[in-house]
PDB file of C-alpha atoms in Angstrom:
ATOM      1  CA  UNK O   1      18.148  14.913 -27.795  1.00  0.00           C
ATOM      2  CA  UNK O   2      18.042  18.514 -26.781  1.00  0.00           C
ATOM      3  CA  UNK O   3      20.438  20.050 -24.288  1.00  0.00           C
ATOM      4  CA  UNK O   4      19.666  22.683 -21.680  1.00  0.00           C
ATOM      5  CA  UNK O   5      19.886  20.537 -18.548  1.00  0.00           C
ATOM      6  CA  UNK O   6      23.045  20.569 -16.430  1.00  0.00           C
ATOM      7  CA  UNK O   7      25.315  17.547 -16.994  1.00  0.00           C
ATOM      8  CA  UNK O   8      24.963  16.726 -13.304  1.00  0.00           C
ATOM      9  CA  UNK O   9      21.323  15.729 -13.871  1.00  0.00           C
ATOM     10  CA  UNK O  10      22.274  13.128 -16.495  1.00  0.00           C
ATOM     11  CA  UNK O  11      25.624  12.100 -15.028  1.00  0.00           C
ATOM     12  CA  UNK O  12      28.786  10.706 -16.564  1.00  0.00           C
ATOM     13  CA  UNK O  13      29.673   7.163 -17.567  1.00  0.00           C
ATOM     14  CA  UNK O  14      32.057   5.193 -19.736  1.00  0.00           C
ATOM     15  CA  UNK O  15      31.448   5.837 -23.442  1.00  0.00           C
ATOM     16  CA  UNK O  16      30.420   2.798 -25.449  1.00  0.00           C
ATOM     17  CA  UNK O  17      30.669   2.271 -29.196  1.00  0.00           C
ATOM     18  CA  UNK O  18      28.731  -0.759 -30.439  1.00  0.00           C
ATOM     19  CA  UNK O  19      28.799  -2.152 -26.887  1.00  0.00           C
ATOM     20  CA  UNK O  20      32.565  -1.821 -26.452  1.00  0.00           C
ATOM     21  CA  UNK O  21      34.609   0.615 -24.399  1.00  0.00           C
ATOM     22  CA  UNK O  22      36.117   3.487 -26.328  1.00  0.00           C
ATOM     23  CA  UNK O  23      39.710   4.483 -25.624  1.00  0.00           C
ATOM     24  CA  UNK O  24      41.211   7.928 -26.064  1.00  0.00           C
ATOM     25  CA  UNK O  25      44.994   8.124 -25.676  1.00  0.00           C
ATOM     26  CA  UNK O  26      44.943   4.843 -23.735  1.00  0.00           C
ATOM     27  CA  UNK O  27      42.246   5.953 -21.275  1.00  0.00           C
ATOM     28  CA  UNK O  28      38.585   5.056 -21.158  1.00  0.00           C
ATOM     29  CA  UNK O  29      36.515   7.716 -22.899  1.00  0.00           C
ATOM     30  CA  UNK O  30      33.676   9.235 -20.912  1.00  0.00           C
ATOM     31  CA  UNK O  31      30.247  10.447 -21.949  1.00  0.00           C
ATOM     32  CA  UNK O  32      28.310  13.084 -19.997  1.00  0.00           C
ATOM     33  CA  UNK O  33      25.034  14.934 -19.990  1.00  0.00           C
ATOM     34  CA  UNK O  34      22.312  14.144 -22.488  1.00  0.00           C
ATOM     35  CA  UNK O  35      24.651  11.870 -24.477  1.00  0.00           C
ATOM     36  CA  UNK O  36      25.101   9.721 -21.355  1.00  0.00           C
ATOM     37  CA  UNK O  37      21.342   9.709 -20.784  1.00  0.00           C
ATOM     38  CA  UNK O  38      20.685   8.570 -24.359  1.00  0.00           C
ATOM     39  CA  UNK O  39      23.352   5.886 -24.075  1.00  0.00           C
ATOM     40  CA  UNK O  40      21.808   4.607 -20.823  1.00  0.00           C
ATOM     41  CA  UNK O  41      18.330   4.374 -22.361  1.00  0.00           C
ATOM     42  CA  UNK O  42      19.671   2.513 -25.406  1.00  0.00           C
ATOM     43  CA  UNK O  43      21.471   0.034 -23.118  1.00  0.00           C
ATOM     44  CA  UNK O  44      18.202  -0.685 -21.286  1.00  0.00           C
ATOM     45  CA  UNK O  45      16.505  -1.400 -24.630  1.00  0.00           C
ATOM     46  CA  UNK O  46      19.362  -3.643 -25.835  1.00  0.00           C
ATOM     47  CA  UNK O  47      19.547  -5.668 -22.607  1.00  0.00           C
ATOM     48  CA  UNK O  48      17.253  -8.706 -22.537  1.00  0.00           C
ATOM     49  CA  UNK O  49      14.946  -8.521 -19.524  1.00  0.00           C
ATOM     50  CA  UNK O  50      16.253 -10.570 -16.604  1.00  0.00           C
ATOM     51  CA  UNK O  51      19.714 -11.166 -18.105  1.00  0.00           C
ATOM     52  CA  UNK O  52      21.547  -8.876 -15.644  1.00  0.00           C
ATOM     53  CA  UNK O  53      22.531 -11.097 -12.708  1.00  0.00           C
ATOM     54  CA  UNK O  54      22.755  -8.116 -10.355  1.00  0.00           C
ATOM     55  CA  UNK O  55      19.407  -6.544 -11.317  1.00  0.00           C
ATOM     56  CA  UNK O  56      17.060  -9.180 -12.747  1.00  0.00           C
ATOM     57  CA  UNK O  57      14.334  -6.571 -13.323  1.00  0.00           C
ATOM     58  CA  UNK O  58      16.561  -4.602 -15.754  1.00  0.00           C
ATOM     59  CA  UNK O  59      16.120  -4.639 -19.526  1.00  0.00           C
ATOM     60  CA  UNK O  60      13.420  -4.906 -22.159  1.00  0.00           C
ATOM     61  CA  UNK O  61      11.338  -8.089 -22.507  1.00  0.00           C
ATOM     62  CA  UNK O  62      11.554  -8.311 -26.297  1.00  0.00           C
ATOM     63  CA  UNK O  63      11.255 -12.109 -26.358  1.00  0.00           C
ATOM     64  CA  UNK O  64       7.825 -11.979 -24.718  1.00  0.00           C
ATOM     65  CA  UNK O  65       6.699  -9.229 -27.067  1.00  0.00           C
ATOM     66  CA  UNK O  66       7.456 -11.127 -30.247  1.00  0.00           C
ATOM     67  CA  UNK O  67       6.315 -14.553 -29.009  1.00  0.00           C
ATOM     68  CA  UNK O  68       2.912 -13.344 -27.738  1.00  0.00           C
ATOM     69  CA  UNK O  69       1.787 -10.578 -30.077  1.00  0.00           C
ATOM     70  CA  UNK O  70       0.190 -11.481 -33.387  1.00  0.00           C
ATOM     71  CA  UNK O  71      -0.575  -8.202 -35.155  1.00  0.00           C
ATOM     72  CA  UNK O  72       1.491  -5.093 -35.840  1.00  0.00           C
ATOM     73  CA  UNK O  73      -0.784  -3.133 -33.532  1.00  0.00           C
ATOM     74  CA  UNK O  74      -0.387  -5.584 -30.647  1.00  0.00           C
ATOM     75  CA  UNK O  75       3.404  -5.746 -31.130  1.00  0.00           C
ATOM     76  CA  UNK O  76       3.623  -1.964 -30.966  1.00  0.00           C
ATOM     77  CA  UNK O  77       1.380  -1.842 -27.887  1.00  0.00           C
ATOM     78  CA  UNK O  78       3.531  -4.436 -26.100  1.00  0.00           C
ATOM     79  CA  UNK O  79       6.748  -2.624 -27.042  1.00  0.00           C
ATOM     80  CA  UNK O  80       5.282   0.644 -25.719  1.00  0.00           C
ATOM     81  CA  UNK O  81       4.217  -0.994 -22.448  1.00  0.00           C
ATOM     82  CA  UNK O  82       7.612  -2.640 -22.007  1.00  0.00           C
ATOM     83  CA  UNK O  83       9.454   0.593 -22.827  1.00  0.00           C
ATOM     84  CA  UNK O  84       7.424   2.496 -20.235  1.00  0.00           C
ATOM     85  CA  UNK O  85       8.032  -0.227 -17.645  1.00  0.00           C
ATOM     86  CA  UNK O  86      11.761  -0.501 -18.360  1.00  0.00           C
ATOM     87  CA  UNK O  87      12.537   3.209 -18.736  1.00  0.00           C
ATOM     88  CA  UNK O  88      10.502   4.163 -15.674  1.00  0.00           C
ATOM     89  CA  UNK O  89      13.181   2.492 -13.584  1.00  0.00           C
ATOM     90  CA  UNK O  90      15.621   5.279 -14.561  1.00  0.00           C
ATOM     91  CA  UNK O  91      15.468   7.855 -11.769  1.00  0.00           C
ATOM     92  CA  UNK O  92      16.233  10.686 -14.212  1.00  0.00           C
ATOM     93  CA  UNK O  93      12.832  10.264 -15.872  1.00  0.00           C
ATOM     94  CA  UNK O  94       9.763  11.869 -14.320  1.00  0.00           C
ATOM     95  CA  UNK O  95       7.291  10.964 -17.059  1.00  0.00           C
ATOM     96  CA  UNK O  96       7.159   9.361 -20.494  1.00  0.00           C
ATOM     97  CA  UNK O  97       4.958  11.592 -22.615  1.00  0.00           C
ATOM     98  CA  UNK O  98       4.854   9.843 -25.999  1.00  0.00           C
ATOM     99  CA  UNK O  99       6.372   6.967 -27.960  1.00  0.00           C
ATOM    100  CA  UNK O 100       6.322   7.120 -31.769  1.00  0.00           C
ATOM    101  CA  UNK O 101       7.388   4.259 -34.026  1.00  0.00           C
ATOM    102  CA  UNK O 102       9.275   4.682 -37.285  1.00  0.00           C
ATOM    103  CA  UNK O 103       6.138   3.923 -39.314  1.00  0.00           C
ATOM    104  CA  UNK O 104       3.924   6.491 -37.554  1.00  0.00           C
ATOM    105  CA  UNK O 105       3.161  10.080 -38.571  1.00  0.00           C
ATOM    106  CA  UNK O 106       5.520  12.586 -36.995  1.00  0.00           C
ATOM    107  CA  UNK O 107       8.437  10.182 -36.536  1.00  0.00           C
ATOM    108  CA  UNK O 108      10.410  11.462 -39.546  1.00  0.00           C
ATOM    109  CA  UNK O 109      10.216  15.056 -38.331  1.00  0.00           C
ATOM    110  CA  UNK O 110      11.581  14.078 -34.906  1.00  0.00           C
ATOM    111  CA  UNK O 111      14.192  11.590 -36.117  1.00  0.00           C
ATOM    112  CA  UNK O 112      15.173  12.469 -39.711  1.00  0.00           C
ATOM    113  CA  UNK O 113      18.245  10.222 -39.515  1.00  0.00           C
ATOM    114  CA  UNK O 114      15.885   7.216 -39.524  1.00  0.00           C
ATOM    115  CA  UNK O 115      13.451   8.479 -42.188  1.00  0.00           C
ATOM    116  CA  UNK O 116      12.701   6.080 -45.001  1.00  0.00           C
ATOM    117  CA  UNK O 117      12.829   3.003 -42.784  1.00  0.00           C
ATOM    118  CA  UNK O 118      10.844  -0.167 -43.250  1.00  0.00           C
ATOM    119  CA  UNK O 119       7.214   0.493 -42.265  1.00  0.00           C
ATOM    120  CA  UNK O 120       5.822  -2.446 -40.355  1.00  0.00           C
ATOM    121  CA  UNK O 121       9.253  -3.858 -39.509  1.00  0.00           C
ATOM    122  CA  UNK O 122       8.195  -4.059 -35.857  1.00  0.00           C
ATOM    123  CA  UNK O 123       5.975  -7.017 -36.688  1.00  0.00           C
ATOM    124  CA  UNK O 124       8.472  -9.087 -38.696  1.00  0.00           C
ATOM    125  CA  UNK O 125      11.204 -11.203 -37.187  1.00  0.00           C
ATOM    126  CA  UNK O 126      14.799 -10.119 -37.600  1.00  0.00           C
ATOM    127  CA  UNK O 127      14.063  -6.456 -38.274  1.00  0.00           C
ATOM    128  CA  UNK O 128      15.133  -3.352 -36.410  1.00  0.00           C
ATOM    129  CA  UNK O 129      12.555  -0.937 -35.057  1.00  0.00           C
ATOM    130  CA  UNK O 130      13.081   2.668 -33.987  1.00  0.00           C
ATOM    131  CA  UNK O 131      11.135   4.792 -31.526  1.00  0.00           C
ATOM    132  CA  UNK O 132      11.214   8.432 -30.582  1.00  0.00           C
ATOM    133  CA  UNK O 133      10.458   8.736 -26.895  1.00  0.00           C
ATOM    134  CA  UNK O 134       9.335  12.137 -25.640  1.00  0.00           C
ATOM    135  CA  UNK O 135       9.812  12.420 -21.910  1.00  0.00           C
ATOM    136  CA  UNK O 136      10.050  14.798 -19.000  1.00  0.00           C
ATOM    137  CA  UNK O 137      13.120  14.588 -16.792  1.00  0.00           C
ATOM    138  CA  UNK O 138      13.219  15.040 -13.027  1.00  0.00           C
ATOM    139  CA  UNK O 139      14.719  18.475 -13.719  1.00  0.00           C
ATOM    140  CA  UNK O 140      11.513  19.348 -15.598  1.00  0.00           C
ATOM    141  CA  UNK O 141      13.081  19.531 -19.049  1.00  0.00           C
ATOM    142  CA  UNK O 142      11.472  18.021 -22.131  1.00  0.00           C
ATOM    143  CA  UNK O 143      13.748  15.544 -23.922  1.00  0.00           C
ATOM    144  CA  UNK O 144      13.450  13.377 -26.996  1.00  0.00           C
ATOM    145  CA  UNK O 145      15.543  10.298 -27.473  1.00  0.00           C
ATOM    146  CA  UNK O 146      15.612   7.790 -30.301  1.00  0.00           C
ATOM    147  CA  UNK O 147      16.046   4.163 -29.294  1.00  0.00           C
ATOM    148  CA  UNK O 148      16.286   1.124 -31.532  1.00  0.00           C
ATOM    149  CA  UNK O 149      15.604  -2.522 -30.926  1.00  0.00           C
ATOM    150  CA  UNK O 150      15.505  -5.718 -32.904  1.00  0.00           C
ATOM    151  CA  UNK O 151      12.980  -8.476 -33.079  1.00  0.00           C
ATOM    152  CA  UNK O 152      14.447 -11.866 -32.193  1.00  0.00           C
TER     153      UNK O 152
END
């Protein structure tokens, strides 16, 4: 994710490592700015839709995606639709411009850390998929964030 937007736009939260709080000298570690924004988007993707008792419209409906879709193309379309729906709830996002999967042209250039993945993994159960999401923030900046999810 690129910087260039004041931290106040993306806020500050508790830093998470593999879903757990991180401690620094006995205190909760914090994450700010674009790192906080990326963490928040990943949490939305990792949260099953409807599982948050406070906000039942929060999360990504991965179960519906992989129980309804039959082809790789339809799985990817449903993931894209669900990502747009879920991420649009974040008031820091003005617009989602593009979503690229790890098996699509251009992904490797935007997310080299995930290059050489498993093309077509989005359609097989038990595999992790990665997306680069290009978006425009409410501050007008262009951002790219990589999110990952797993098929059930």
